[in-house]
Structure formats: C-alpha cells, structure tokens
PDB file of C-alpha atoms and ligand atoms in Angstrom:
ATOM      1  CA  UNK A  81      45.668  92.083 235.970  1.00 56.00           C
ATOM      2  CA  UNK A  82      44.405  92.059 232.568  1.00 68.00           C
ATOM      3  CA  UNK A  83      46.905  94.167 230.390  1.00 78.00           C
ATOM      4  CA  UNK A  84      46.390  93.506 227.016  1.00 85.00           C
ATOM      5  CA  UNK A  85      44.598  95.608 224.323  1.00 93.00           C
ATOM      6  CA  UNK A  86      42.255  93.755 222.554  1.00 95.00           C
ATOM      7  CA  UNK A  87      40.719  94.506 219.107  1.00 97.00           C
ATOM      8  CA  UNK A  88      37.209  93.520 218.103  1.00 97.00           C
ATOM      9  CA  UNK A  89      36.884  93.753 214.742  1.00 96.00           C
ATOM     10  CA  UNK A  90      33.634  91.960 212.220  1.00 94.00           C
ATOM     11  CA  UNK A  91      30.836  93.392 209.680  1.00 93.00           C
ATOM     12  CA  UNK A  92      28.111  95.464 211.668  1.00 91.00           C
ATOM     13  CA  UNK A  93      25.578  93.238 213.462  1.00 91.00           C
ATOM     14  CA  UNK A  94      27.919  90.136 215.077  1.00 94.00           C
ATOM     15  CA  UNK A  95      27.560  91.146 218.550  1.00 92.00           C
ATOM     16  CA  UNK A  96      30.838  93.135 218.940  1.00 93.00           C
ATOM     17  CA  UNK A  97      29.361  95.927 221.048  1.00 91.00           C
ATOM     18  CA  UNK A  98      27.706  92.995 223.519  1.00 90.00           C
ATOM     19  CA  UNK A  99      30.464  90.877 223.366  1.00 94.00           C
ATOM     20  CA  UNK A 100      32.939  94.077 224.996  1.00 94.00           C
ATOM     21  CA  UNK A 101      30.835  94.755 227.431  1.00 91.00           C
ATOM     22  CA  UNK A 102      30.779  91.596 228.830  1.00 92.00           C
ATOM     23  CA  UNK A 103      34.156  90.744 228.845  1.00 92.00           C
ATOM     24  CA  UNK A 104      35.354  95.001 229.912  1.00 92.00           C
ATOM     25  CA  UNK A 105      32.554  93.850 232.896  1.00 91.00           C
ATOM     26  CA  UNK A 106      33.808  90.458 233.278  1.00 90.00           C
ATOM     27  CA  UNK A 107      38.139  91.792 233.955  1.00 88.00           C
ATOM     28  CA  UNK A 108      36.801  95.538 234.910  1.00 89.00           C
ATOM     29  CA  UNK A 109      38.613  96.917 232.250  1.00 90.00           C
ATOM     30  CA  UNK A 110      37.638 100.114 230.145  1.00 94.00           C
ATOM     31  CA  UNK A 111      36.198  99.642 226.740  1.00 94.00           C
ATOM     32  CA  UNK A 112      35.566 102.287 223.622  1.00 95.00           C
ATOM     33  CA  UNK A 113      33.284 101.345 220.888  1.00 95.00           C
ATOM     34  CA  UNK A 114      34.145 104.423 218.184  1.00 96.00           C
ATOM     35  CA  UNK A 115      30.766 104.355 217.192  1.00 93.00           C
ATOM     36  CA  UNK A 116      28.983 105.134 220.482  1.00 92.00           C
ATOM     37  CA  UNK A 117      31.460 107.908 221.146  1.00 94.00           C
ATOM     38  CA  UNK A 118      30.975 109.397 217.861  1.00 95.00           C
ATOM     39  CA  UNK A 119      26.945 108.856 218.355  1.00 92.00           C
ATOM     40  CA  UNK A 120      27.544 110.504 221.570  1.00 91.00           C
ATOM     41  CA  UNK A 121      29.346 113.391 219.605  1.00 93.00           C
ATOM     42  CA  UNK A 122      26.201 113.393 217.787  1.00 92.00           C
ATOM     43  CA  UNK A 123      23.899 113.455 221.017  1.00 90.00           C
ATOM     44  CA  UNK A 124      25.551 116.638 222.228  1.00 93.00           C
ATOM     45  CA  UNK A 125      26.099 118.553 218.956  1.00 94.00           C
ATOM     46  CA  UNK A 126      29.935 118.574 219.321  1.00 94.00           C
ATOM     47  CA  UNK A 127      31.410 119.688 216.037  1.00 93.00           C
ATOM     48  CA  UNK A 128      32.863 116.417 215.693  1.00 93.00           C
ATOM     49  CA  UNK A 129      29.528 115.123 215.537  1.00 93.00           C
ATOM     50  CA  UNK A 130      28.175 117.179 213.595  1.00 94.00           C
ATOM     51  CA  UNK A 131      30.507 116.551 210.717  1.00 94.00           C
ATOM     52  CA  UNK A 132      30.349 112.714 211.203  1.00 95.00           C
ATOM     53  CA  UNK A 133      26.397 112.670 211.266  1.00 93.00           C
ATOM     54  CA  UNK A 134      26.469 112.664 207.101  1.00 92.00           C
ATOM     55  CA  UNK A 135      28.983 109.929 206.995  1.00 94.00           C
ATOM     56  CA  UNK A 136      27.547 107.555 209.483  1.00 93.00           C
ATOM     57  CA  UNK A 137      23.844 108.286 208.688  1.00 90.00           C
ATOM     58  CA  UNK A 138      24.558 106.836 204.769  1.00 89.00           C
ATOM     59  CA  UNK A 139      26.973 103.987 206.186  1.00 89.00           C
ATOM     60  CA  UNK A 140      30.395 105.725 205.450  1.00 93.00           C
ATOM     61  CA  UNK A 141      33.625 105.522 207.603  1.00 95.00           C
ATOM     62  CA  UNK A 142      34.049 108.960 209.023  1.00 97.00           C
ATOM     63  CA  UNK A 143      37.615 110.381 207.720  1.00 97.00           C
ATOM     64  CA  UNK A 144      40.816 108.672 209.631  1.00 96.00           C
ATOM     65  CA  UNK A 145      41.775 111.452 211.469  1.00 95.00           C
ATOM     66  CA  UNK A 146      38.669 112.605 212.966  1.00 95.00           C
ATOM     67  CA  UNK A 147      38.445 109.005 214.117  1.00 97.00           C
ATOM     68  CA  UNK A 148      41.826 108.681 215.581  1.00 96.00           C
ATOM     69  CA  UNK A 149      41.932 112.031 217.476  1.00 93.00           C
ATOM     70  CA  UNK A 150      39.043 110.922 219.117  1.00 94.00           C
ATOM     71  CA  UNK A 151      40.449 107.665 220.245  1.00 95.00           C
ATOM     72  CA  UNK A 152      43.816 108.900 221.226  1.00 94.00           C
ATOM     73  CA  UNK A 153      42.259 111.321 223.614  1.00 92.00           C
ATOM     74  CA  UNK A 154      40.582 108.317 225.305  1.00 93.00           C
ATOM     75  CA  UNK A 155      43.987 106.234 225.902  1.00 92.00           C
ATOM     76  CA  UNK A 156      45.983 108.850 226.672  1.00 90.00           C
ATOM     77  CA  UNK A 157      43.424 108.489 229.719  1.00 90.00           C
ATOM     78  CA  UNK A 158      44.398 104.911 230.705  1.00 90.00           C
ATOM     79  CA  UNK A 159      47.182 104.372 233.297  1.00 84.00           C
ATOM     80  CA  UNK A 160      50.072 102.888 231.999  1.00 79.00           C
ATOM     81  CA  UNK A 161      49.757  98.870 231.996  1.00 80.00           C
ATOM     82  CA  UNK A 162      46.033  98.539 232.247  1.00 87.00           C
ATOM     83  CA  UNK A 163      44.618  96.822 229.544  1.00 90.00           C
ATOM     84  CA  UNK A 164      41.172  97.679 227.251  1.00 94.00           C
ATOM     85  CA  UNK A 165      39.262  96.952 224.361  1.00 95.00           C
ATOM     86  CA  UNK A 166      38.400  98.470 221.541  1.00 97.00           C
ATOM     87  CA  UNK A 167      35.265  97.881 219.498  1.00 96.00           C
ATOM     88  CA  UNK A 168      35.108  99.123 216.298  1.00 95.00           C
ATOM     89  CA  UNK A 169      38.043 100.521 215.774  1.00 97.00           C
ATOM     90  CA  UNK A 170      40.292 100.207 213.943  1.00 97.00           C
ATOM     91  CA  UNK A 171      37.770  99.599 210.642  1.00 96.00           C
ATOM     92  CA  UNK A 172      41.225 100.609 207.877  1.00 96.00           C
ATOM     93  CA  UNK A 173      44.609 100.165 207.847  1.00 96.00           C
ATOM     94  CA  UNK A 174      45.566 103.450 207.909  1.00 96.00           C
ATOM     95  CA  UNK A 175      43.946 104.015 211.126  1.00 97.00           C
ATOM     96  CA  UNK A 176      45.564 100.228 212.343  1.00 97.00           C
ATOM     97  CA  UNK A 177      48.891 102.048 211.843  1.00 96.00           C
ATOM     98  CA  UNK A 178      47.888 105.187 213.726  1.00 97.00           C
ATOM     99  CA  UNK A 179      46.762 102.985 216.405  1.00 97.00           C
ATOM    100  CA  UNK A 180      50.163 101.332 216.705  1.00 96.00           C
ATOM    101  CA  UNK A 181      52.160 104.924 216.731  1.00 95.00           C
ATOM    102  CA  UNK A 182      49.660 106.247 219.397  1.00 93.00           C
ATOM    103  CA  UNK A 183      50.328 102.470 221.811  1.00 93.00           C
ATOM    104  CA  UNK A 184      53.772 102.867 221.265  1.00 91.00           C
ATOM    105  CA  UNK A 185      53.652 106.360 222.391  1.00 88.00           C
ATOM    106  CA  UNK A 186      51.880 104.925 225.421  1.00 85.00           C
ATOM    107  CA  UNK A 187      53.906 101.712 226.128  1.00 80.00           C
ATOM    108  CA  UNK A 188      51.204  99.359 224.862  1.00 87.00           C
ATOM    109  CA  UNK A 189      50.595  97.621 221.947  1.00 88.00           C
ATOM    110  CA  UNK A 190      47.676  95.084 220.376  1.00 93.00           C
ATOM    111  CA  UNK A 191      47.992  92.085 221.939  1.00 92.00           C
ATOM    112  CA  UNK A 192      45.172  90.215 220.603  1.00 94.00           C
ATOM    113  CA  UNK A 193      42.608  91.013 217.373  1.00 96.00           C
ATOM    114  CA  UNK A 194      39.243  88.542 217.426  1.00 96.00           C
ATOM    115  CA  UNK A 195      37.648  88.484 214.191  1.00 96.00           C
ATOM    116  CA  UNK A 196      33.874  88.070 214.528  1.00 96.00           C
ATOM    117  CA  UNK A 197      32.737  85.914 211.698  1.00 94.00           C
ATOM    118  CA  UNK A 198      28.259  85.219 210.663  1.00 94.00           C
ATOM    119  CA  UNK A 199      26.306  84.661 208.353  1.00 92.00           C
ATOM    120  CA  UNK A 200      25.363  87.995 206.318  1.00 90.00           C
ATOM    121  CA  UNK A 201      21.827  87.451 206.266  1.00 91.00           C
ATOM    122  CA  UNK A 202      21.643  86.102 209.402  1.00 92.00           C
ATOM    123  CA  UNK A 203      22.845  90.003 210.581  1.00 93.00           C
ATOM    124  CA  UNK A 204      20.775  91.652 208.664  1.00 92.00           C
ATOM    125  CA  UNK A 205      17.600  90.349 211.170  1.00 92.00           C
ATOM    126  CA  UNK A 206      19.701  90.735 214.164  1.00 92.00           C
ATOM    127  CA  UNK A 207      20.691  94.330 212.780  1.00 93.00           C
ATOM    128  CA  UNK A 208      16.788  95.336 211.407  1.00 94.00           C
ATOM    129  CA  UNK A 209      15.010  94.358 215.160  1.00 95.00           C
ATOM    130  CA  UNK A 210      17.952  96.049 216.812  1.00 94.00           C
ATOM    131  CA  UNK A 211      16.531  98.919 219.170  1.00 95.00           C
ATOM    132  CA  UNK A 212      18.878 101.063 221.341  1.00 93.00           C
ATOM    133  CA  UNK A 213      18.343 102.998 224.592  1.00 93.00           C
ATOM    134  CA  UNK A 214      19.923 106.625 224.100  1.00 90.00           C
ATOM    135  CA  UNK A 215      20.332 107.185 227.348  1.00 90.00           C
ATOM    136  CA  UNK A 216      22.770 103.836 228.735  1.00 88.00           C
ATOM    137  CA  UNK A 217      23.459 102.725 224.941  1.00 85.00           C
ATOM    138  CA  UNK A 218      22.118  98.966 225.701  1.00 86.00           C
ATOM    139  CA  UNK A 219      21.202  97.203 222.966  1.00 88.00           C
ATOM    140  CA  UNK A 220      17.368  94.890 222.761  1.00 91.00           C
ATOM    141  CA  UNK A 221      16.277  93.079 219.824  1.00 92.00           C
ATOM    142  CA  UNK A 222      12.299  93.201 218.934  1.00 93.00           C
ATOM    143  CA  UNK A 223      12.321  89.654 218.464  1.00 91.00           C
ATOM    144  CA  UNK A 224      15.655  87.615 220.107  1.00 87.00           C
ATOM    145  CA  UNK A 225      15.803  89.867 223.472  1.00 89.00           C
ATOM    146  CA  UNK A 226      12.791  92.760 223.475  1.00 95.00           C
ATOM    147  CA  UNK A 227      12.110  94.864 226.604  1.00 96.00           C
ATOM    148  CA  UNK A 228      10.716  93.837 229.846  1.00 96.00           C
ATOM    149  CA  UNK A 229       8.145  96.679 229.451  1.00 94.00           C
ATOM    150  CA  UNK A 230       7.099  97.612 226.007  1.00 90.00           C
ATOM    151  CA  UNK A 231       9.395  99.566 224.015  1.00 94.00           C
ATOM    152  CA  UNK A 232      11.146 100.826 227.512  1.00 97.00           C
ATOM    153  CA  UNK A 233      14.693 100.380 228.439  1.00 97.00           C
ATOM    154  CA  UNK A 234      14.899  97.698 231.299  1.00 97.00           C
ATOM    155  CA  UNK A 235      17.096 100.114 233.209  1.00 95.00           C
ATOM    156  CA  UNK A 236      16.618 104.003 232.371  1.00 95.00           C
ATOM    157  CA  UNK A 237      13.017 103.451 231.666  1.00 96.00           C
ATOM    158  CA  UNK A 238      13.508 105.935 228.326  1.00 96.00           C
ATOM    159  CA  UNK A 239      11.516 104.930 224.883  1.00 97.00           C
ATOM    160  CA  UNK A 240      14.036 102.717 222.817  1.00 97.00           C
ATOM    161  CA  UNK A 241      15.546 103.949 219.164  1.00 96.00           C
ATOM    162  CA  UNK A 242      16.152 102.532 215.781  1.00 95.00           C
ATOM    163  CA  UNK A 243      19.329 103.599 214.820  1.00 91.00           C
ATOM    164  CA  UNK A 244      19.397 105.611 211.893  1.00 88.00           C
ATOM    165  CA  UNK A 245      21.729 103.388 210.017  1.00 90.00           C
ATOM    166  CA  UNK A 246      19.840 100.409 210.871  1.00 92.00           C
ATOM    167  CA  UNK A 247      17.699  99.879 207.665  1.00 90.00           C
ATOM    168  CA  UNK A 248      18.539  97.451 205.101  1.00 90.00           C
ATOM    169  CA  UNK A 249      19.949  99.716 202.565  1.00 91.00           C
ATOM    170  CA  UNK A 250      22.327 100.907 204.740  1.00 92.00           C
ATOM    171  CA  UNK A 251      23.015  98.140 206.468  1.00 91.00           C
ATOM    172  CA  UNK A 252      24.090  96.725 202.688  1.00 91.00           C
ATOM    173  CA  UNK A 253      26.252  99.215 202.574  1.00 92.00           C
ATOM    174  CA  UNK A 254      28.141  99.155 205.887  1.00 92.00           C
ATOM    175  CA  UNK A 255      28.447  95.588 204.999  1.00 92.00           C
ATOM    176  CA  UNK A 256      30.527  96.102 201.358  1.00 93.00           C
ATOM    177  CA  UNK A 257      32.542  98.606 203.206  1.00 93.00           C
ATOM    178  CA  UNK A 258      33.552  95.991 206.145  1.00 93.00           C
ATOM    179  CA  UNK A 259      34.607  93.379 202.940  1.00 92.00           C
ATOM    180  CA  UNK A 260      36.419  96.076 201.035  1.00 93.00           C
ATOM    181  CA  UNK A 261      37.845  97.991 203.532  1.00 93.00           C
ATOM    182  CA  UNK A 262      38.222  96.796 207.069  1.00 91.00           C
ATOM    183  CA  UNK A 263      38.650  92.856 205.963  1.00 87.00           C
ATOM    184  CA  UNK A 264      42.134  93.900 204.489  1.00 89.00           C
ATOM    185  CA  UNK A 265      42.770  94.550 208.191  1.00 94.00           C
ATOM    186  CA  UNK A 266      42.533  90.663 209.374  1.00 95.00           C
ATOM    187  CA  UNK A 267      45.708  90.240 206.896  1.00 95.00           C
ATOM    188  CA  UNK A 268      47.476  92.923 208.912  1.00 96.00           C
ATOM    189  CA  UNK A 269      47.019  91.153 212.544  1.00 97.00           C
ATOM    190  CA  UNK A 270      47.577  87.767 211.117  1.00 97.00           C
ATOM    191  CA  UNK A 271      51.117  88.536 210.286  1.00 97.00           C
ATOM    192  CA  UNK A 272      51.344  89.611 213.507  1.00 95.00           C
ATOM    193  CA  UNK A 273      50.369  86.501 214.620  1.00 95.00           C
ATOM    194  CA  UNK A 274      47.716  87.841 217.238  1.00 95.00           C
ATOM    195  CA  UNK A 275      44.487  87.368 215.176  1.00 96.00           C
ATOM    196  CA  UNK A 276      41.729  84.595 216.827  1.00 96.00           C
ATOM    197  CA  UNK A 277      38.840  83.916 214.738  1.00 96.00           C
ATOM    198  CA  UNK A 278      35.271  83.512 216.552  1.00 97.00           C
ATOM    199  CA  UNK A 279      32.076  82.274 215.571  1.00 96.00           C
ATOM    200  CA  UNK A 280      29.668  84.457 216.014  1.00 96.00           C
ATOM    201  CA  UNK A 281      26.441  82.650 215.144  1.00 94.00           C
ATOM    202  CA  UNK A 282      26.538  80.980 217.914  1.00 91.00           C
ATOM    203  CA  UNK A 283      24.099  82.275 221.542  1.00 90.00           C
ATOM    204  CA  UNK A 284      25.877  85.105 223.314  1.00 90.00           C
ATOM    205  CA  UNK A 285      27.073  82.775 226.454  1.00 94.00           C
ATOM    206  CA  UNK A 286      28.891  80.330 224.149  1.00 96.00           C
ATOM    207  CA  UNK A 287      30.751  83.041 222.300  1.00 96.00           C
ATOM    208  CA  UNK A 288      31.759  84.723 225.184  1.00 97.00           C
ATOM    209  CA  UNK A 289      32.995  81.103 226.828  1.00 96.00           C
ATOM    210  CA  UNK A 290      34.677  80.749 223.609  1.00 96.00           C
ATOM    211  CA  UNK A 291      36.317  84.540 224.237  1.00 95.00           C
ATOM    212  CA  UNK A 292      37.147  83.812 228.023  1.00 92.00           C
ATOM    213  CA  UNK A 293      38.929  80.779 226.742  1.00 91.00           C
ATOM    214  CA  UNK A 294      41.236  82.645 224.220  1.00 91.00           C
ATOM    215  CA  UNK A 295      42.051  85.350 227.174  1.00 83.00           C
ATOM    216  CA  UNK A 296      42.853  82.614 229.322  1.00 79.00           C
ATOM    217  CA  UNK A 297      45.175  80.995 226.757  1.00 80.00           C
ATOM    218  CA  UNK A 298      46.562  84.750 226.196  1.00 73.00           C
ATOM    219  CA  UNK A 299      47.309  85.631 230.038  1.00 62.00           C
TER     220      UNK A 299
HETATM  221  P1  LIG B 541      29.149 101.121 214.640  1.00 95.04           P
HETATM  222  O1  LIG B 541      28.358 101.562 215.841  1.00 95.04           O
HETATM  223  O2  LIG B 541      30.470 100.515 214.995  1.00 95.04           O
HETATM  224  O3  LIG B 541      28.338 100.265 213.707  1.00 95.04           O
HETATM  225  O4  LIG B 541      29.503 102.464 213.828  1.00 95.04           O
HETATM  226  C1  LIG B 541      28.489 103.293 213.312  1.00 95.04           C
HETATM  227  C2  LIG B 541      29.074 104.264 212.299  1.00 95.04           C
HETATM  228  O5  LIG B 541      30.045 105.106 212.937  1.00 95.04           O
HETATM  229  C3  LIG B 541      29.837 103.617 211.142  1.00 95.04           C
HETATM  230  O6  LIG B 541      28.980 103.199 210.085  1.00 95.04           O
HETATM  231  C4  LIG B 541      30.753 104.766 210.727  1.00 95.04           C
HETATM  232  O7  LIG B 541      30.048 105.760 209.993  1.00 95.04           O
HETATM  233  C5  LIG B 541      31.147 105.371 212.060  1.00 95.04           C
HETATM  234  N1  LIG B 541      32.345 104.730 212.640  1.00 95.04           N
HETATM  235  C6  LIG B 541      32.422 103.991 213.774  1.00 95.04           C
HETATM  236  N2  LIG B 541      33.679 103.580 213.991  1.00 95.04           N
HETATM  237  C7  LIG B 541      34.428 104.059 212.971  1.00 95.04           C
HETATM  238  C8  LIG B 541      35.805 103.963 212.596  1.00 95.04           C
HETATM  239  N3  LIG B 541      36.676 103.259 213.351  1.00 95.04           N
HETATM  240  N4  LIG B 541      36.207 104.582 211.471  1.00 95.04           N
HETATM  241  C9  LIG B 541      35.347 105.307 210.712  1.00 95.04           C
HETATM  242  N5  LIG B 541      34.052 105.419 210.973  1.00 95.04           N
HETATM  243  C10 LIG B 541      33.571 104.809 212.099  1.00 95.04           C
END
C-alpha cells in the first residue's frame, strides 16, 4: 500500500499534471492538482472561483488561504494511511507550512517532494500547443500529441480549449513567479531531506520510469 504524500512541484509546462495521473493510476491512489479544482471552481461559478478567475487569468497565485481551505477539505476526505499526490500545490512557503499543520492534524506528513526541472523555452512550446478537454481535464498538444479526431477529445468527444493563461505573456509571467516564489520552496524540502530532482525534458515514459524508480527506492 502506497502511503506516502508526494509533492510535485516545477514552473508551469513540465508535465506535472501528466506525470500524477499516471503514477495516482499506476498505485490507485487519489491525486489533487489545485489548479484543476480551482478551474473547476471556475466551471461552476462557485464564489471561490469567481474570486480566483482575476488572479489565475493574469498568472497570479490566488491568496494562501483560499488555496489551502480548498485543499484541506479534500484530505480531510482521505482515510487515514492512504497515500496521494499533490500537483501544484504547495507553490509558497507559507502555504508549505499550512500543509504540514493540516498532515499533522491528519497523521500524515510529506514524504517525498520531486522537483520537475526543463528547459524554459522548451515549455513555452509545450505550454502554447497545449489544448484541454473541459469536460475530463486531459491534456493534447497541437503538435507533440493532437487529437485522434480534429480538435475533439479522444474520450468525451467535446471541442478542446486553450487555456486562458496559456499565451506567452502569461505564461512569462507564471514562469518569474515559479523562480521568485515557489523555487524558495525546493530549499524547504531539501532540509528535510525528501526532495528528488527529475528531468523533465526527457519523453513522458522515461520520466515516469525515472519516478517509479524513486517510489520504489522510497517504499
Ligand atoms: P496550474 O494549473 O497549476 O498551472 O495553475 C493555474 C493557476 O491556478 C495558477 O497560475 C494560479 O493562478 C492558480 N493556482 C493553482 N495552484 C495554486 C496554488 N497552489 N497557489 C496559488 N495559486 C494557484
């Protein structure tokens, strides 16, 4: 049983989001990516969505708290000793260290932080071709890994987005934010002594080897 929580943290455009899915698949354990829960938000006109939407649509961090209520009502969910990963989260260290009251709260605690590391203008591509389906939140890339069918999702069959914070500009800015403000956070996990560092560059199957290999060492 995998019982771990795992932390996926890198600028935008690494592959975090495909990465968790295919390992929370791979051990059937229960991921949350804070962005497609506060896109979701978003989706459904929740207040909390509506009050992130100006923050996320110019590349900002949504406030701490906003962020952290919303995660702490999804692992107050999780039975006691099951593992899961979060993607995304946390992006500061203020929200690292409300992450560590809420585990210990829970009986859990980080036991492993991968860094995602690639080339920045090697993301920007992957991040500018990026199309998502609304409906199942898969990602598709217009060049690397398009749709069977068009600009159709391969499984709901619903017309594929851009997201709106997928444009260079913004993308820019995501990026400075990630150095400035969420790098600060590697520092934090290294003195824990639980931080891995990953290539991401690399095709998805060999960086998820590489990711079954540190879980294997870890278990
Ligand atoms: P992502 O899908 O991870 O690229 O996140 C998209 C946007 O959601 C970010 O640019 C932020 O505006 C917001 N967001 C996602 N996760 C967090 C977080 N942990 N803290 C603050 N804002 C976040």
């Amino acid at each position: 049983m995998f019982k771990s929580v795992v932390i996926f943290i890198g600028p935008p455009g690494v592959g975090k989001g495909t990465q968790a899915s295919l390992l929370a698949d791979a051990f059937s354990i229960p991921k949350f990516a804070t962005g497609d829960l506060l896109r979701e938000a978003l989706k459904n006109n929740t207040p909390l969505g509506i009050e992130a939407k100006t923050y996320m649509d110019s590349g900002k961090l949504v406030p701490d708290q906003l962020v952290l209520d919303l995660i702490k009502g999804k692992i107050a969910k999780i039975p006691n000793g099951i593992g899961f990963i979060l993607d995304g989260f946390p992006r500061t260290l203020h929200q690292a260290e409300g992450l560590d009251v809420i585990l210990s709260s829970l009986c859990h605690n980080v036991g492993l932080a991968i860094e995602f590391s690639m080339d920045e203008e090697e993301r920007i591509v992957r991040l500018t071709g990026r199309r998502l389906c609304p409906n199942c939140q898969r990602t598709y890339h217009i060049l690397f890994a398009p749709p069977k069918k068009d600009s159709l999702c391969d499984y709901c069959s619903v017309e594929l987005v851009q997201r709106a914070d997928d444009n260079e500009d913004v993308i820019r800015k995501r990026s400075v934010i990630y150095w400035e403000t969420t790098k600060p956070l590697l520092e934090y996990y290294r003195q824990k002594n639980i931080l891995m560092k990953v290539d991401a560059s690399s095709s998805i199957e060999n960086v998820f080897s590489r990711i079954k290999q540190i879980f294997s060492e870890l278990n």
